[in-house]
Amino acid sequence: MTTTHTRTHTGPKLAFVDTETTGLDTERHEIWEVGLILRDKDHDDTEFRWFLPVNLSTADPFALKIGGYHERHPNGYDAAEDNDERVAFHNQFTDEFARLTRGAHLVGAVVSFDEERLRTMLQGFGHLPMWHYHLADVENLVAGKLGILPPWDSDELSLAVGVNPEKFHRHEALEDARWAMALWDAVMS
Ligand SMILES: [Mg+2]
């Protein structure tokens, strides 16, 4: 799925990103959804979303519930029969993601979580992740701007810069990427 929003930018190439996974363990658990919004100089913001096939036998049922796997993934048990979204092949996804994010700064909420898993997946399919090694955690940016000490609550940080978290369907990958972009814009504008 690809959507373009007309808006031109100056500044660095940014990749707002979020993943939904079958759990928190890097060994056993897998990414089942990826949301990406690419912001590049002189280009419109462009949104991407991929569903990926996963091995459910080792999944954490709580993690599946949080992200709504069975309701939203085309292979989910409760997914509508008329859900015509396709499930991407890993080699196709990793090829597209590596190409799109080359030279970008990854931006997200605790983006190190997503980066570690995406890096491992890309490398496993023979790609060299070429995003910038400076990752941008939007929650850290908000906390730094306002001088808020940890532990942090995502909703409180969001409200502190005027972004209503309830406007986003949190725990859907593309919506979480949109929320991260809203926090970035609130801090940087
Ligand atoms: Mg998420």
GROMACS .gro file of C-alpha atoms and ligand atoms in nm:
model
  190
    1MET     CA    1   0.000   0.000   0.000
    2THR     CA    2   0.142   0.341  -0.095
    3THR     CA    3  -0.012   0.685  -0.034
    4THR     CA    4   0.135   1.025  -0.115
    5HIS     CA    5   0.062   1.352   0.066
    6THR     CA    6   0.143   1.670  -0.120
    7ARG     CA    7   0.389   1.864   0.089
    8THR     CA    8   0.743   1.958   0.003
    9HIS     CA    9   1.029   1.969   0.250
   10THR     CA   10   1.381   2.079   0.295
   11GLY     CA   11   1.622   1.911   0.534
   12PRO     CA   12   1.744   1.556   0.591
   13LYS     CA   13   1.582   1.244   0.450
   14LEU     CA   14   1.359   1.099   0.722
   15ALA     CA   15   1.196   0.759   0.752
   16PHE     CA   16   0.922   0.754   1.017
   17VAL     CA   17   0.886   0.388   1.099
   18ASP     CA   18   0.703   0.144   1.320
   19THR     CA   19   0.664  -0.232   1.329
   20GLU     CA   20   0.416  -0.469   1.487
   21THR     CA   21   0.569  -0.796   1.602
   22THR     CA   22   0.463  -1.137   1.733
   23GLY     CA   23   0.642  -1.057   2.061
   24LEU     CA   24   0.936  -0.886   2.225
   25ASP     CA   25   1.198  -1.160   2.188
   26THR     CA   26   1.441  -1.101   1.901
   27GLU     CA   27   1.510  -1.474   1.857
   28ARG     CA   28   1.158  -1.619   1.861
   29HIS     CA   29   0.941  -1.332   1.745
   30GLU     CA   30   0.889  -1.175   1.406
   31ILE     CA   31   0.768  -0.857   1.240
   32TRP     CA   32   0.418  -0.894   1.090
   33GLU     CA   33   0.349  -0.533   0.989
   34VAL     CA   34   0.567  -0.240   0.889
   35GLY     CA   35   0.456   0.122   0.851
   36LEU     CA   36   0.686   0.375   0.686
   37ILE     CA   37   0.650   0.740   0.594
   38LEU     CA   38   0.930   0.870   0.380
   39ARG     CA   39   1.009   1.240   0.386
   40ASP     CA   40   1.270   1.349   0.138
   41LYS     CA   41   1.392   1.684   0.018
   42ASP     CA   42   1.172   1.827  -0.255
   43HIS     CA   43   0.937   1.527  -0.243
   44ASP     CA   44   0.595   1.470  -0.094
   45ASP     CA   45   0.559   1.260   0.221
   46THR     CA   46   0.490   0.906   0.103
   47GLU     CA   47   0.333   0.633   0.316
   48PHE     CA   48   0.399   0.262   0.285
   49ARG     CA   49   0.256  -0.037   0.469
   50TRP     CA   50   0.351  -0.401   0.441
   51PHE     CA   51   0.202  -0.712   0.597
   52LEU     CA   52   0.455  -0.995   0.635
   53PRO     CA   53   0.402  -1.368   0.684
   54VAL     CA   54   0.494  -1.501   1.030
   55ASN     CA   55   0.521  -1.828   1.221
   56LEU     CA   56   0.242  -1.802   1.477
   57SER     CA   57   0.349  -2.115   1.667
   58THR     CA   58   0.598  -1.914   1.874
   59ALA     CA   59   0.395  -1.592   1.891
   60ASP     CA   60   0.302  -1.421   2.215
   61PRO     CA   61  -0.080  -1.407   2.212
   62PHE     CA   62  -0.075  -1.082   2.409
   63ALA     CA   63   0.144  -0.917   2.144
   64LEU     CA   64  -0.092  -1.037   1.869
   65LYS     CA   65  -0.386  -0.890   2.060
   66ILE     CA   66  -0.214  -0.552   2.114
   67GLY     CA   67  -0.155  -0.504   1.743
   68GLY     CA   68  -0.485  -0.659   1.633
   69TYR     CA   69  -0.316  -0.930   1.429
   70HIS     CA   70  -0.620  -1.150   1.386
   71GLU     CA   71  -0.844  -0.857   1.291
   72ARG     CA   72  -0.607  -0.675   1.055
   73HIS     CA   73  -0.350  -0.912   0.904
   74PRO     CA   74  -0.480  -1.069   0.580
   75ASN     CA   75  -0.392  -1.412   0.728
   76GLY     CA   76  -0.561  -1.337   1.063
   77TYR     CA   77  -0.837  -1.568   1.180
   78ASP     CA   78  -1.091  -1.286   1.203
   79ALA     CA   79  -0.973  -1.086   0.903
   80ALA     CA   80  -1.255  -0.997   0.668
   81GLU     CA   81  -1.278  -1.220   0.363
   82ASP     CA   82  -1.283  -0.914   0.144
   83ASN     CA   83  -0.949  -0.795   0.284
   84ASP     CA   84  -0.765  -0.770  -0.044
   85GLU     CA   85  -0.440  -0.639   0.108
   86ARG     CA   86  -0.161  -0.866   0.000
   87VAL     CA   87   0.098  -1.029   0.225
   88ALA     CA   88   0.445  -0.935   0.102
   89PHE     CA   89   0.722  -1.186   0.045
   90HIS     CA   90   1.019  -1.121   0.273
   91ASN     CA   91   1.264  -1.090  -0.015
   92GLN     CA   92   1.038  -0.835  -0.185
   93PHE     CA   93   0.983  -0.635   0.137
   94THR     CA   94   1.350  -0.628   0.234
   95ASP     CA   95   1.447  -0.519  -0.117
   96GLU     CA   96   1.195  -0.232  -0.109
   97PHE     CA   97   1.271  -0.127   0.249
   98ALA     CA   98   1.649  -0.127   0.197
   99ARG     CA   99   1.612   0.083  -0.117
  100LEU     CA  100   1.365   0.332   0.034
  101THR     CA  101   1.556   0.392   0.358
  102ARG     CA  102   1.905   0.428   0.213
  103GLY     CA  103   2.057   0.746   0.356
  104ALA     CA  104   1.756   0.822   0.579
  105HIS     CA  105   1.738   0.886   0.951
  106LEU     CA  106   1.497   0.638   1.107
  107VAL     CA  107   1.250   0.820   1.333
  108GLY     CA  108   1.009   0.650   1.572
  109ALA     CA  109   0.902   0.587   1.928
  110VAL     CA  110   1.173   0.367   2.080
  111VAL     CA  111   1.291   0.318   1.723
  112SER     CA  112   1.587   0.108   1.842
  113PHE     CA  113   1.333  -0.176   1.892
  114ASP     CA  114   1.223  -0.160   1.529
  115GLU     CA  115   1.572  -0.090   1.393
  116GLU     CA  116   1.724  -0.399   1.555
  117ARG     CA  117   1.459  -0.628   1.407
  118LEU     CA  118   1.453  -0.465   1.065
  119ARG     CA  119   1.834  -0.474   1.044
  120THR     CA  120   1.840  -0.845   1.126
  121MET     CA  121   1.570  -0.918   0.869
  122LEU     CA  122   1.734  -0.715   0.592
  123GLN     CA  123   2.072  -0.874   0.655
  124GLY     CA  124   1.911  -1.218   0.654
  125PHE     CA  125   1.791  -1.153   0.300
  126GLY     CA  126   2.128  -1.028   0.179
  127HIS     CA  127   2.074  -0.654   0.214
  128LEU     CA  128   2.297  -0.394   0.372
  129PRO     CA  129   2.087  -0.154   0.584
  130MET     CA  130   2.208   0.192   0.487
  131TRP     CA  131   2.004   0.416   0.708
  132HIS     CA  132   2.195   0.671   0.913
  133TYR     CA  133   2.343   0.539   1.238
  134HIS     CA  134   2.191   0.832   1.428
  135LEU     CA  135   1.845   0.704   1.517
  136ALA     CA  136   1.582   0.957   1.629
  137ASP     CA  137   1.358   0.856   1.918
  138VAL     CA  138   1.071   1.106   1.917
  139GLU     CA  139   0.990   1.048   2.283
  140ASN     CA  140   1.347   1.139   2.378
  141LEU     CA  141   1.318   1.449   2.161
  142VAL     CA  142   1.002   1.558   2.342
  143ALA     CA  143   1.152   1.486   2.685
  144GLY     CA  144   1.470   1.674   2.596
  145LYS     CA  145   1.287   1.973   2.460
  146LEU     CA  146   1.072   2.006   2.771
  147GLY     CA  147   1.317   1.873   3.031
  148ILE     CA  148   1.101   1.579   3.139
  149LEU     CA  149   1.283   1.310   3.337
  150PRO     CA  150   1.215   0.936   3.290
  151PRO     CA  151   1.026   0.711   3.345
  152TRP     CA  152   0.815   0.833   3.052
  153ASP     CA  153   0.454   0.779   2.959
  154SER     CA  154   0.396   0.798   2.584
  155ASP     CA  155   0.056   0.966   2.610
  156GLU     CA  156   0.181   1.227   2.860
  157LEU     CA  157   0.479   1.314   2.637
  158SER     CA  158   0.250   1.343   2.336
  159LEU     CA  159   0.005   1.572   2.516
  160ALA     CA  160   0.296   1.782   2.645
  161VAL     CA  161   0.372   1.895   2.288
  162GLY     CA  162   0.007   1.933   2.191
  163VAL     CA  163  -0.036   1.605   2.000
  164ASN     CA  164  -0.352   1.422   2.106
  165PRO     CA  165  -0.255   1.052   2.106
  166GLU     CA  166  -0.622   0.954   2.076
  167LYS     CA  167  -0.625   1.088   1.721
  168PHE     CA  168  -0.415   0.789   1.618
  169HIS     CA  169  -0.499   0.418   1.607
  170ARG     CA  170  -0.200   0.328   1.820
  171HIS     CA  171  -0.043  -0.016   1.769
  172GLU     CA  172  -0.118  -0.012   1.400
  173ALA     CA  173   0.220   0.027   1.233
  174LEU     CA  174   0.136   0.306   0.992
  175GLU     CA  175  -0.068   0.495   1.251
  176ASP     CA  176   0.221   0.471   1.498
  177ALA     CA  177   0.452   0.606   1.226
  178ARG     CA  178   0.207   0.895   1.174
  179TRP     CA  179   0.205   0.959   1.548
  180ALA     CA  180   0.587   0.962   1.554
  181MET     CA  181   0.583   1.209   1.265
  182ALA     CA  182   0.338   1.432   1.452
  183LEU     CA  183   0.571   1.434   1.756
  184TRP     CA  184   0.871   1.510   1.534
  185ASP     CA  185   0.687   1.797   1.369
  186ALA     CA  186   0.569   1.930   1.707
  187VAL     CA  187   0.927   1.935   1.837
  188MET     CA  188   1.103   2.055   1.524
  189SER     CA  189   0.860   2.313   1.386
  190MG      MG  190   0.341   0.009   1.687
   0.00000   0.00000   0.00000
